Structures are given as C-alpha cells and as structure tokens.
Amino acid sequence: MKSVLQKGFMYKLSCKPSMVFYIAENKTLAGKEGRTYEGEASGRKLAIVFFEDAGGGLVRRVHRETLGMHQQLLTLAELLLSSGVALPPDPERTAAGTELLLEGLYQDIEILRYACTLEVAADEVHTYSLGLAVNAEAAFAMEGLADHRTKMVLARSLQRHEELLPDETLQNAWGLSLAALRERAGHLFPAPVVPLAPPAPAAGRGRGRGRGRGRGRGP
C-alpha cells in the first residue's frame, strides 16, 4: 500500500471521502528510522499534506497558517486513524498488533487517486483542481512493467475483480508462486502495445557513376 500511494498525487479513502491528502514523499530516507522493540509499531512514515474542499471543484490546504505546505509524517495505520477509523479497545493488544489490524483494513477500502493541477489564479496559494478519479491500486498495477508486478499486486488484482477461488483468501493467493499468479491474473492486464516498425524507405534513383550518370535504377 505504501507503494500505491505515490508522490505527487492526491488521494481519497472510501471510508472518509471528504478527506483529501497529497503525498509529498513516500520514501524512507536512510538513517531516519529509530530502532524498534518487540510490541512497538514499526510502520514507515509517509509525508502527507491534508486538503479540504474549497468549492468549485477546487481543494485547499487544511493548515493555512503559513504559505508553505504543512507536512505530517504518518504511517499507513496512522493515516486510517486520521480518517476516523477506530478499533475496539483491547488492553492486551500491543501497538504492533494494532498497527497490523489497521493495515489489514486496507484490503476492504478503495483508494482513489487524482492528478492535481495548481490553480494560479485562485485567491489562496496551493489551491488545486483534481483530475478524474482512478482506482489507485489498479493504476499502480497497470502502470508498472509486467516483470515488476509482485505477488501481492497480482493477488490483489484477483481479489478486486472477484476472481479468488471459493474459500480462497488474499493470503492464500499471495502464497502461490509468481508464475501461477501471472497465469491466473494475466488476462486482467492489457497486452503491451508494440509499436509498428517504420516503413522501409522507398527505392529511389541513385547518383552513382555509370550509364546514364545520376539516373541509375534502384534495386
């Protein structure tokens, strides 16, 4: 899911469609993570900027105290908590267990991805218009090269298209070999378009010496 949320796009979660967020960075820099201990949450953080509806098909920053983009560092689990998702209380559940349960909820949440365009004529800085909504996971799977589609990407594609076998779970499908998943999910992806070879140049008249100089025949 961290790979699905790509830098430079805006997103909405189906569990709270009024919340719009921009991914400013989704890569963890070397040396920026502290050591974690047993039971602690360990999810890697994304740099996220939250937006809200500004009317007229535009969105604006939620935090507008400065002219910059206020970035928040959140894990995938913390992002869901920001959207209002909550788990039943369990005093025996560790932070790591809570994080795993929250991350597991993503398989039932649709993530919509939007290209965003800066509206330079807007009254406020960092006001954007959103393009057409696309399923973020489907776009990520389609845009990647076939050889780069992981087992999880293929298994999720089967799940989204309701092509898991009876009593087969996402985890069961993920446990299959990469070759088996490629065979089962291959029809869900369009064949790559092979560009046509340019036509061969037409035979022209040569300019070599010989009979009728400059008027030789081509092959």
mmCIF file of C-alpha atoms in Angstrom:
data_model
loop_
_atom_site.group_PDB
_atom_site.id
_atom_site.type_symbol
_atom_site.label_atom_id
_atom_site.label_comp_id
_atom_site.label_asym_id
_atom_site.label_seq_id
_atom_site.Cartn_x
_atom_site.Cartn_y
_atom_site.Cartn_z
ATOM 1 C CA MET A 1 0.000 0.000 0.000
ATOM 2 C CA LYS A 2 2.920 2.307 0.661
ATOM 3 C CA SER A 3 3.996 1.855 -2.963
ATOM 4 C CA VAL A 4 0.452 2.531 -4.195
ATOM 5 C CA LEU A 5 0.445 5.979 -2.552
ATOM 6 C CA GLN A 6 2.764 7.701 -4.987
ATOM 7 C CA LYS A 7 4.443 11.049 -4.600
ATOM 8 C CA GLY A 8 2.814 13.914 -6.496
ATOM 9 C CA PHE A 9 -0.792 12.670 -6.470
ATOM 10 C CA MET A 10 -3.807 13.390 -4.284
ATOM 11 C CA TYR A 11 -5.955 10.644 -2.783
ATOM 12 C CA LYS A 12 -9.262 9.915 -1.099
ATOM 13 C CA LEU A 13 -10.236 6.911 1.028
ATOM 14 C CA SER A 14 -13.676 5.370 0.607
ATOM 15 C CA CYS A 15 -14.060 5.280 4.401
ATOM 16 C CA LYS A 16 -13.892 9.113 4.507
ATOM 17 C CA PRO A 17 -14.233 10.631 1.001
ATOM 18 C CA SER A 18 -14.284 14.177 2.385
ATOM 19 C CA MET A 19 -10.627 13.828 3.398
ATOM 20 C CA VAL A 20 -8.174 14.689 0.618
ATOM 21 C CA PHE A 21 -4.453 14.179 1.068
ATOM 22 C CA TYR A 22 -1.363 14.777 -1.021
ATOM 23 C CA ILE A 23 1.696 12.523 -0.878
ATOM 24 C CA ALA A 24 4.731 14.785 -0.600
ATOM 25 C CA GLU A 25 7.130 11.856 -0.081
ATOM 26 C CA ASN A 26 6.701 8.106 0.262
ATOM 27 C CA LYS A 27 10.318 7.010 0.551
ATOM 28 C CA THR A 28 12.026 6.463 3.868
ATOM 29 C CA LEU A 29 15.429 8.111 3.944
ATOM 30 C CA ALA A 30 18.362 6.076 5.214
ATOM 31 C CA GLY A 31 19.137 6.678 8.864
ATOM 32 C CA LYS A 32 15.782 8.325 9.575
ATOM 33 C CA GLU A 33 14.213 5.378 11.387
ATOM 34 C CA GLY A 34 14.918 4.589 15.003
ATOM 35 C CA ARG A 35 15.272 1.131 16.421
ATOM 36 C CA THR A 36 12.006 -0.572 17.328
ATOM 37 C CA TYR A 37 11.388 -3.109 20.059
ATOM 38 C CA GLU A 38 9.059 -6.053 20.441
ATOM 39 C CA GLY A 39 5.453 -4.952 20.562
ATOM 40 C CA GLU A 40 6.139 -1.483 19.166
ATOM 41 C CA ALA A 41 4.597 -0.208 15.957
ATOM 42 C CA SER A 42 7.149 -0.201 13.149
ATOM 43 C CA GLY A 43 5.377 1.156 10.067
ATOM 44 C CA ARG A 44 7.343 3.509 7.869
ATOM 45 C CA LYS A 45 6.017 7.019 7.617
ATOM 46 C CA LEU A 46 4.852 8.992 4.602
ATOM 47 C CA ALA A 47 4.970 12.780 4.299
ATOM 48 C CA ILE A 48 1.336 13.833 3.851
ATOM 49 C CA VAL A 49 -0.386 17.185 3.316
ATOM 50 C CA PHE A 50 -4.114 17.308 4.087
ATOM 51 C CA PHE A 51 -6.523 19.246 1.876
ATOM 52 C CA GLU A 52 -10.200 20.122 2.038
ATOM 53 C CA ASP A 53 -12.924 21.081 -0.399
ATOM 54 C CA ALA A 54 -12.753 24.750 -1.426
ATOM 55 C CA GLY A 55 -15.828 24.787 -3.669
ATOM 56 C CA GLY A 56 -15.956 24.985 -7.434
ATOM 57 C CA GLY A 57 -14.129 21.688 -7.834
ATOM 58 C CA LEU A 58 -11.042 23.005 -6.016
ATOM 59 C CA VAL A 59 -9.212 21.870 -2.887
ATOM 60 C CA ARG A 60 -7.089 23.900 -0.487
ATOM 61 C CA ARG A 61 -4.728 23.148 2.416
ATOM 62 C CA VAL A 62 -6.280 22.380 5.771
ATOM 63 C CA HIS A 63 -3.381 24.109 7.550
ATOM 64 C CA ARG A 64 -3.061 27.620 6.128
ATOM 65 C CA GLU A 65 -1.185 29.439 8.897
ATOM 66 C CA THR A 66 1.859 29.780 6.628
ATOM 67 C CA LEU A 67 2.390 29.946 2.878
ATOM 68 C CA GLY A 68 4.071 26.545 2.812
ATOM 69 C CA MET A 69 2.751 23.008 2.673
ATOM 70 C CA HIS A 70 2.359 21.663 6.218
ATOM 71 C CA GLN A 71 3.599 18.076 6.022
ATOM 72 C CA GLN A 72 2.668 15.424 8.568
ATOM 73 C CA LEU A 73 4.662 12.209 8.958
ATOM 74 C CA LEU A 74 2.167 9.354 9.262
ATOM 75 C CA THR A 75 2.259 5.592 8.870
ATOM 76 C CA LEU A 76 -0.454 3.759 6.939
ATOM 77 C CA ALA A 77 -2.110 2.881 10.259
ATOM 78 C CA GLU A 78 -1.969 6.480 11.480
ATOM 79 C CA LEU A 79 -3.486 7.662 8.208
ATOM 80 C CA LEU A 80 -6.528 5.474 8.863
ATOM 81 C CA LEU A 81 -6.778 6.800 12.416
ATOM 82 C CA SER A 82 -6.775 10.325 10.944
ATOM 83 C CA SER A 83 -9.754 9.331 8.802
ATOM 84 C CA GLY A 84 -11.754 8.319 11.863
ATOM 85 C CA VAL A 85 -11.278 4.547 11.679
ATOM 86 C CA ALA A 86 -11.173 3.005 15.160
ATOM 87 C CA LEU A 87 -10.633 -0.486 16.541
ATOM 88 C CA PRO A 88 -12.448 -1.995 19.516
ATOM 89 C CA PRO A 89 -10.392 -1.428 22.691
ATOM 90 C CA ASP A 90 -8.217 -4.311 23.828
ATOM 91 C CA PRO A 91 -5.855 -3.679 26.751
ATOM 92 C CA GLU A 92 -3.811 -6.755 25.882
ATOM 93 C CA ARG A 93 -3.198 -5.735 22.278
ATOM 94 C CA THR A 94 0.250 -4.297 21.604
ATOM 95 C CA ALA A 95 0.925 -1.251 19.447
ATOM 96 C CA ALA A 96 2.345 -3.591 16.804
ATOM 97 C CA GLY A 97 -0.841 -5.675 16.883
ATOM 98 C CA THR A 98 -2.990 -2.565 16.498
ATOM 99 C CA GLU A 99 -0.875 -1.423 13.569
ATOM 100 C CA LEU A 100 -1.232 -4.772 11.790
ATOM 101 C CA LEU A 101 -5.006 -4.804 12.286
ATOM 102 C CA LEU A 102 -5.321 -1.281 10.872
ATOM 103 C CA GLU A 103 -3.103 -2.069 7.894
ATOM 104 C CA GLY A 104 -5.239 -5.137 7.188
ATOM 105 C CA LEU A 105 -8.299 -2.913 6.773
ATOM 106 C CA TYR A 106 -6.866 -1.502 3.539
ATOM 107 C CA GLN A 107 -7.919 -4.590 1.618
ATOM 108 C CA ASP A 108 -11.543 -3.505 2.094
ATOM 109 C CA ILE A 109 -11.009 0.218 1.423
ATOM 110 C CA GLU A 110 -10.953 1.727 -2.054
ATOM 111 C CA ILE A 111 -8.301 4.359 -2.605
ATOM 112 C CA LEU A 112 -8.993 6.899 -5.339
ATOM 113 C CA ARG A 113 -6.088 8.687 -6.997
ATOM 114 C CA TYR A 114 -6.232 12.136 -8.587
ATOM 115 C CA ALA A 115 -3.803 14.101 -10.681
ATOM 116 C CA CYS A 116 -3.771 17.646 -9.325
ATOM 117 C CA THR A 117 -3.234 20.943 -11.138
ATOM 118 C CA LEU A 118 -2.214 24.170 -9.441
ATOM 119 C CA GLU A 119 -4.766 26.963 -9.941
ATOM 120 C CA VAL A 120 -2.510 30.007 -10.227
ATOM 121 C CA ALA A 121 -5.461 32.405 -10.474
ATOM 122 C CA ALA A 122 -7.001 31.246 -7.167
ATOM 123 C CA ASP A 123 -7.208 33.643 -4.224
ATOM 124 C CA GLU A 124 -5.165 31.325 -1.993
ATOM 125 C CA VAL A 125 -1.783 29.726 -2.629
ATOM 126 C CA HIS A 126 -1.643 25.945 -3.042
ATOM 127 C CA THR A 127 -5.169 25.689 -4.411
ATOM 128 C CA TYR A 128 -5.603 22.790 -6.818
ATOM 129 C CA SER A 129 -8.136 21.252 -9.158
ATOM 130 C CA LEU A 130 -8.441 17.481 -9.257
ATOM 131 C CA GLY A 131 -8.484 15.328 -12.361
ATOM 132 C CA LEU A 132 -10.610 12.241 -12.904
ATOM 133 C CA ALA A 133 -10.638 9.691 -10.101
ATOM 134 C CA VAL A 134 -8.975 6.332 -10.756
ATOM 135 C CA ASN A 135 -8.570 3.318 -8.507
ATOM 136 C CA ALA A 136 -5.100 3.822 -7.062
ATOM 137 C CA GLU A 137 -4.232 0.134 -6.836
ATOM 138 C CA ALA A 138 -5.447 -0.604 -10.349
ATOM 139 C CA ALA A 139 -3.475 2.355 -11.730
ATOM 140 C CA PHE A 140 -0.345 1.238 -9.888
ATOM 141 C CA ALA A 141 -0.699 -2.299 -11.260
ATOM 142 C CA MET A 142 -1.398 -1.159 -14.826
ATOM 143 C CA GLU A 143 1.407 1.380 -14.974
ATOM 144 C CA GLY A 144 4.082 -0.993 -13.734
ATOM 145 C CA LEU A 145 6.003 -3.249 -16.057
ATOM 146 C CA ALA A 146 4.734 -6.819 -16.158
ATOM 147 C CA ASP A 147 8.024 -8.144 -14.780
ATOM 148 C CA HIS A 148 7.768 -5.756 -11.824
ATOM 149 C CA ARG A 149 4.299 -6.834 -10.662
ATOM 150 C CA THR A 150 4.750 -8.528 -7.324
ATOM 151 C CA LYS A 151 2.755 -11.445 -5.998
ATOM 152 C CA MET A 152 0.731 -9.087 -3.795
ATOM 153 C CA VAL A 153 -0.114 -6.842 -6.753
ATOM 154 C CA LEU A 154 -1.342 -9.859 -8.712
ATOM 155 C CA ALA A 155 -3.233 -11.347 -5.767
ATOM 156 C CA ARG A 156 -4.938 -8.021 -5.066
ATOM 157 C CA SER A 157 -5.920 -7.776 -8.738
ATOM 158 C CA LEU A 158 -7.652 -11.138 -8.458
ATOM 159 C CA GLN A 159 -9.401 -10.004 -5.291
ATOM 160 C CA ARG A 160 -10.568 -6.690 -6.794
ATOM 161 C CA HIS A 161 -12.043 -8.497 -9.778
ATOM 162 C CA GLU A 162 -13.653 -11.126 -7.520
ATOM 163 C CA GLU A 163 -11.625 -13.908 -9.111
ATOM 164 C CA LEU A 164 -10.363 -15.572 -5.959
ATOM 165 C CA LEU A 165 -11.454 -19.193 -5.782
ATOM 166 C CA PRO A 166 -14.189 -20.285 -3.349
ATOM 167 C CA ASP A 167 -12.780 -20.248 0.201
ATOM 168 C CA GLU A 168 -9.529 -18.741 -1.105
ATOM 169 C CA THR A 169 -8.281 -15.756 0.878
ATOM 170 C CA LEU A 170 -5.944 -12.995 -0.210
ATOM 171 C CA GLN A 171 -3.236 -14.588 1.915
ATOM 172 C CA ASN A 172 -3.754 -17.970 0.218
ATOM 173 C CA ALA A 173 -3.421 -16.391 -3.207
ATOM 174 C CA TRP A 174 -0.359 -14.431 -2.126
ATOM 175 C CA GLY A 175 1.250 -17.716 -1.093
ATOM 176 C CA LEU A 176 1.122 -19.078 -4.652
ATOM 177 C CA SER A 177 4.136 -18.971 -6.888
ATOM 178 C CA LEU A 178 4.745 -15.892 -9.008
ATOM 179 C CA ALA A 179 4.350 -17.988 -12.177
ATOM 180 C CA ALA A 180 0.959 -19.313 -11.043
ATOM 181 C CA LEU A 181 -0.292 -15.832 -10.193
ATOM 182 C CA ARG A 182 0.876 -14.419 -13.502
ATOM 183 C CA GLU A 183 -1.027 -17.150 -15.330
ATOM 184 C CA ARG A 184 -4.230 -16.555 -13.349
ATOM 185 C CA ALA A 185 -4.138 -12.751 -13.452
ATOM 186 C CA GLY A 186 -2.614 -12.201 -16.881
ATOM 187 C CA HIS A 187 -5.977 -11.596 -18.571
ATOM 188 C CA LEU A 188 -6.668 -8.692 -16.216
ATOM 189 C CA PHE A 189 -3.919 -6.613 -17.785
ATOM 190 C CA PRO A 190 -3.978 -5.375 -21.383
ATOM 191 C CA ALA A 191 -1.279 -6.662 -23.653
ATOM 192 C CA PRO A 192 1.511 -4.127 -24.170
ATOM 193 C CA VAL A 193 1.215 -2.154 -27.368
ATOM 194 C CA VAL A 194 4.064 -2.998 -29.702
ATOM 195 C CA PRO A 195 4.915 -0.036 -31.931
ATOM 196 C CA LEU A 196 4.850 -0.750 -35.631
ATOM 197 C CA ALA A 197 8.168 -0.732 -37.408
ATOM 198 C CA PRO A 198 8.620 2.302 -39.655
ATOM 199 C CA PRO A 199 8.093 1.527 -43.339
ATOM 200 C CA ALA A 200 11.175 0.795 -45.398
ATOM 201 C CA PRO A 201 12.335 3.766 -47.451
ATOM 202 C CA ALA A 202 11.064 3.707 -50.979
ATOM 203 C CA ALA A 203 13.562 2.743 -53.644
ATOM 204 C CA GLY A 204 14.941 5.881 -55.182
ATOM 205 C CA ARG A 205 17.195 6.737 -58.033
ATOM 206 C CA GLY A 206 20.873 6.597 -57.360
ATOM 207 C CA ARG A 207 23.525 9.110 -58.196
ATOM 208 C CA GLY A 208 26.362 6.737 -58.921
ATOM 209 C CA ARG A 209 28.538 6.778 -61.957
ATOM 210 C CA GLY A 210 27.862 4.636 -64.882
ATOM 211 C CA ARG A 211 25.475 4.542 -67.725
ATOM 212 C CA GLY A 212 23.127 7.431 -67.565
ATOM 213 C CA ARG A 213 25.071 9.203 -64.771
ATOM 214 C CA GLY A 214 22.762 10.294 -61.989
ATOM 215 C CA ARG A 215 19.945 8.171 -63.424
ATOM 216 C CA GLY A 216 20.800 4.706 -62.108
ATOM 217 C CA ARG A 217 17.978 2.401 -61.111
ATOM 218 C CA GLY A 218 17.394 1.272 -57.544
ATOM 219 C CA PRO A 219 17.200 -2.364 -56.520
#
